[in-house]
PDB file of C-alpha atoms in Angstrom:
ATOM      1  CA  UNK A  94       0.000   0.000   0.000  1.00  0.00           C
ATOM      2  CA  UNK A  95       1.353   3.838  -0.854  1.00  0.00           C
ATOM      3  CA  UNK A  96       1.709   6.292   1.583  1.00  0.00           C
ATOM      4  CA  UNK A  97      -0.563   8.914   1.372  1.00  0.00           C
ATOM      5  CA  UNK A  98       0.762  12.308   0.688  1.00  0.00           C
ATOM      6  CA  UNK A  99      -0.603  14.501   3.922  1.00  0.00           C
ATOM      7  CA  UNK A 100      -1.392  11.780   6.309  1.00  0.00           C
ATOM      8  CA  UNK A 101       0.761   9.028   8.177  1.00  0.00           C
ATOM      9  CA  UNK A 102      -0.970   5.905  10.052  1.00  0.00           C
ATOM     10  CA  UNK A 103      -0.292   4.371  13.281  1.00  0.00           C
ATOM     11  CA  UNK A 104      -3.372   1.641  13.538  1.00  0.00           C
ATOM     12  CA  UNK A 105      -6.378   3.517  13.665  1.00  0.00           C
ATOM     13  CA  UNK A 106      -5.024   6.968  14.425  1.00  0.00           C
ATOM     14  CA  UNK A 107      -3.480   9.251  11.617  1.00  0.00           C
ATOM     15  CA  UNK A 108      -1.292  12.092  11.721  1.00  0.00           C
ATOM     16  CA  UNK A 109      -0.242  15.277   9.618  1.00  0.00           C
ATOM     17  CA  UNK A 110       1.313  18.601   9.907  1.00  0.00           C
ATOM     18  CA  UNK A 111      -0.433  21.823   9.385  1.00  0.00           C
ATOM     19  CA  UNK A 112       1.347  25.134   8.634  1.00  0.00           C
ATOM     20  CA  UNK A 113       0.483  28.217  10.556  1.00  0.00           C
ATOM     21  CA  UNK A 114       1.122  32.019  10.648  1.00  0.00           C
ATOM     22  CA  UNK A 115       2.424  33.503  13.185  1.00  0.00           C
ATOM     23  CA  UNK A 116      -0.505  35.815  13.798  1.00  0.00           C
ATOM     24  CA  UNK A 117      -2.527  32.206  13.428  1.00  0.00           C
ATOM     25  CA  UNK A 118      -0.657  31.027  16.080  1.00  0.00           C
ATOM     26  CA  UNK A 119      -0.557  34.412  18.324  1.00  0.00           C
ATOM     27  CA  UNK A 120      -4.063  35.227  18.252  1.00  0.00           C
ATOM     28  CA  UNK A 121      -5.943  31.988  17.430  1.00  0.00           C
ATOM     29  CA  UNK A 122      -7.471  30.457  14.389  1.00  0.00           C
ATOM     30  CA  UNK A 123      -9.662  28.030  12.724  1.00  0.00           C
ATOM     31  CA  UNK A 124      -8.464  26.037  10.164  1.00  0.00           C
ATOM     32  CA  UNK A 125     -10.075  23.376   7.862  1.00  0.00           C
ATOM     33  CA  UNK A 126      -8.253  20.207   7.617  1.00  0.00           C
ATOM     34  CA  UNK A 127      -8.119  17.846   4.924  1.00  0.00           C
ATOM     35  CA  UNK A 128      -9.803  14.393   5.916  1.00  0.00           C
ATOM     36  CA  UNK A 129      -9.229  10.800   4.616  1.00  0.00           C
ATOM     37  CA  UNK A 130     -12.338  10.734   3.164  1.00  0.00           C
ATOM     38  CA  UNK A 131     -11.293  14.019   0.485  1.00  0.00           C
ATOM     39  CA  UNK A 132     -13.660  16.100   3.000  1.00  0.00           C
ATOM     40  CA  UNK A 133     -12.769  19.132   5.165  1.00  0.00           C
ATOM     41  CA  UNK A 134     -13.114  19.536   8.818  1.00  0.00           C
ATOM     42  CA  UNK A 135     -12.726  22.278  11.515  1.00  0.00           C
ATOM     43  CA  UNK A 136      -9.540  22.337  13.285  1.00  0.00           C
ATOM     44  CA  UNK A 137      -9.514  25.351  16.351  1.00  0.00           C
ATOM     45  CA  UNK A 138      -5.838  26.774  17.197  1.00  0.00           C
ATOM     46  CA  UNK A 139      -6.040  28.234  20.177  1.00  0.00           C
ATOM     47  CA  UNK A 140      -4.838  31.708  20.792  1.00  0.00           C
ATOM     48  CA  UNK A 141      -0.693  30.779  21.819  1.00  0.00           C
ATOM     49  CA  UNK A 142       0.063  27.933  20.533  1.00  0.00           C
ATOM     50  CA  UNK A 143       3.288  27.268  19.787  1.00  0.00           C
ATOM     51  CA  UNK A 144       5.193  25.720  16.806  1.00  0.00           C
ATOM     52  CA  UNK A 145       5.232  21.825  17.805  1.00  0.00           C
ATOM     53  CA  UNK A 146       1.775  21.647  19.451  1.00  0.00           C
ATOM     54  CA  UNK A 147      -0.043  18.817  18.761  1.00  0.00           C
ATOM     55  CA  UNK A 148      -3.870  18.925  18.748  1.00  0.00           C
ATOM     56  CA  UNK A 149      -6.754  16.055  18.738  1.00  0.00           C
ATOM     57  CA  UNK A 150      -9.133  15.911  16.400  1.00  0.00           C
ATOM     58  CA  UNK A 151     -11.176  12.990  18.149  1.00  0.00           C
ATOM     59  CA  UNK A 152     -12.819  10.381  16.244  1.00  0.00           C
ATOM     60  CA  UNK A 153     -10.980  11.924  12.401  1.00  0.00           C
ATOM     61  CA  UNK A 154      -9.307   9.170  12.047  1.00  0.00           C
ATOM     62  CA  UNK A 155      -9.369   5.457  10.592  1.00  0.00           C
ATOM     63  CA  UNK A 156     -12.652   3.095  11.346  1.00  0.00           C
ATOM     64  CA  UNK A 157     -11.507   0.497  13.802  1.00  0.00           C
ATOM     65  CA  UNK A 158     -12.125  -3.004  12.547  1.00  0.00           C
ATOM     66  CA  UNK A 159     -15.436  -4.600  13.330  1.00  0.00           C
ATOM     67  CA  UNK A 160     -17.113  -0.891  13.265  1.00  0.00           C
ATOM     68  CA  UNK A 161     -16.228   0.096  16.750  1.00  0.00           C
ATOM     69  CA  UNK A 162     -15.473   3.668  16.373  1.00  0.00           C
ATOM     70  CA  UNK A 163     -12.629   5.591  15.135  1.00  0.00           C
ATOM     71  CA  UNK A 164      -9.165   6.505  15.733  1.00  0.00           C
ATOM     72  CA  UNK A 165      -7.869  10.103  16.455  1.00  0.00           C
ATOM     73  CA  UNK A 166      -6.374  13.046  14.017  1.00  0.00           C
ATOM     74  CA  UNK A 167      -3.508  13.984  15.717  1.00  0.00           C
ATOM     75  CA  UNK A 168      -2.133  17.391  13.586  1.00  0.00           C
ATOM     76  CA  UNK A 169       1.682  18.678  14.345  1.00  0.00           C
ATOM     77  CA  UNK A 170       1.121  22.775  14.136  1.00  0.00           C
ATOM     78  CA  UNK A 171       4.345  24.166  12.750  1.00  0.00           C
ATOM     79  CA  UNK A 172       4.223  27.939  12.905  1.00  0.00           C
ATOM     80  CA  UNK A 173       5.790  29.573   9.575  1.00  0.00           C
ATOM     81  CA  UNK A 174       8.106  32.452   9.901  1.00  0.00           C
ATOM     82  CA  UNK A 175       8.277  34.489   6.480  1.00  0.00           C
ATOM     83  CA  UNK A 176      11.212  34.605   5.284  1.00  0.00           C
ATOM     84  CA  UNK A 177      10.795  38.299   3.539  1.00  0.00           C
ATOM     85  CA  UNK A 178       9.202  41.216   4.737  1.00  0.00           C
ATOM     86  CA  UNK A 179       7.664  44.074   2.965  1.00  0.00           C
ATOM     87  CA  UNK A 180       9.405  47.489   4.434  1.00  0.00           C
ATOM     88  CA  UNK A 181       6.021  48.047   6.127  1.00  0.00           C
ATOM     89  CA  UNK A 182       5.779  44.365   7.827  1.00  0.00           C
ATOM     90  CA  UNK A 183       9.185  44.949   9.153  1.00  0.00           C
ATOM     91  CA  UNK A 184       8.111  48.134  10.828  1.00  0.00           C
ATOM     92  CA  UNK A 185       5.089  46.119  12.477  1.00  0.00           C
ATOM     93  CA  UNK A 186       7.264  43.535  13.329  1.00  0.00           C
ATOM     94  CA  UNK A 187       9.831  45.597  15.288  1.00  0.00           C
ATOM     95  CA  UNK A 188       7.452  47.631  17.206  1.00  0.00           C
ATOM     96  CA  UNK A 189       5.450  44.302  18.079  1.00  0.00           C
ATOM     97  CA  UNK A 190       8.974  42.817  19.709  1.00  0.00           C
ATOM     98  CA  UNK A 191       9.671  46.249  21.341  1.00  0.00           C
ATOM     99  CA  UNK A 192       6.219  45.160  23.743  1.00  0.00           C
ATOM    100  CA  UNK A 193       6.917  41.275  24.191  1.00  0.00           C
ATOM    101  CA  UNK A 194       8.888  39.843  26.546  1.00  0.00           C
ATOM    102  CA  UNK A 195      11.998  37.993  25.075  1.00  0.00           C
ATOM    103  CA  UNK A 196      11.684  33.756  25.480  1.00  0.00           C
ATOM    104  CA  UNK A 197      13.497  32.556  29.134  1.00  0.00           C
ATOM    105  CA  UNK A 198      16.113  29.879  27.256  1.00  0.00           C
ATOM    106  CA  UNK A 199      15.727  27.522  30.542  1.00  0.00           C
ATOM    107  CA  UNK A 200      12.380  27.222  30.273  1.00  0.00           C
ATOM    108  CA  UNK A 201      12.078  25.163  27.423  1.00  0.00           C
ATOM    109  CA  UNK A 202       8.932  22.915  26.473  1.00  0.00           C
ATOM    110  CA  UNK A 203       9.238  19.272  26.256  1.00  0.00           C
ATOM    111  CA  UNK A 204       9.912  17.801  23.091  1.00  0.00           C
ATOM    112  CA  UNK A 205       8.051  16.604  20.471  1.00  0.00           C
ATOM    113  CA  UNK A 206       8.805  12.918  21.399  1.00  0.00           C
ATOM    114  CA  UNK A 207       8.012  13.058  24.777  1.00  0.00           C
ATOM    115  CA  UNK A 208       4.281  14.941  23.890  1.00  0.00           C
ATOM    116  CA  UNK A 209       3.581  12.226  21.265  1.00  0.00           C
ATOM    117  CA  UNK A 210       4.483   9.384  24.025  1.00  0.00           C
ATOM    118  CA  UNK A 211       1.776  10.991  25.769  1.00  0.00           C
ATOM    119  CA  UNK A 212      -0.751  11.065  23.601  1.00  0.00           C
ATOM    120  CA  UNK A 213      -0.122   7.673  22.262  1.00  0.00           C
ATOM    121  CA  UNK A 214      -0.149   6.467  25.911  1.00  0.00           C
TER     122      UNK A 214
END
């Protein structure tokens, strides 16, 4: 069997990384998100999430065998930095950071691996 293009299986559960600005990602946003099935379904990032977040889409995800239920949509947000800025942007931009604090380096969030252990149980 191919491997599909956006999604990765683990039994029933399936998995797939969404882009996000970063005003998607500092305010909040609602996405839609592809499904297996070529349909579209709501996906709500909440207002500061960060690149890495994983978020459940409960019951998205492949049939179980024998018809009891579904597995979970598990999406990987990865927040997208542009890479150019219009003269104007950059002016945004650099009074924005002159009111934000600047990230503690100690504090860092766990990593990837050890959120999807959790949420794979």
């Amino acid at each position: 069997m191919a491997e599909h293009a956006f999604f990765k299986r683990d039994g029933t559960h399936l998995f797939c990384e969404v882009p996000v600005s970063v005003p998607q990602a500092a305010l909040g946003a609602t996405l839609e998100i592809p499904t297996l099935d070529g349909g579209k379904t709501k996906l709500a990032v909440p207002e500061g999430t960060q690149s890495g977040t994983v978020l459940r889409l409960k019951g998205q995800g492949i049939p179980a065998l024998g018809g009891r239920g579904r597995g979970d949509l598990h999406v990987l947000v990865r927040v997208v930095v542009p890479k150019r800025l219009t003269s104007e942007q950059r002016k945004l931009f650099e009074q924005l950071s002159k009111s934000l604090p600047v990230p503690d380096l100690a504090d860092k969030d766990r990593s990837l691996l050890e959120r999807m252990k959790d949420l794979l149980g």
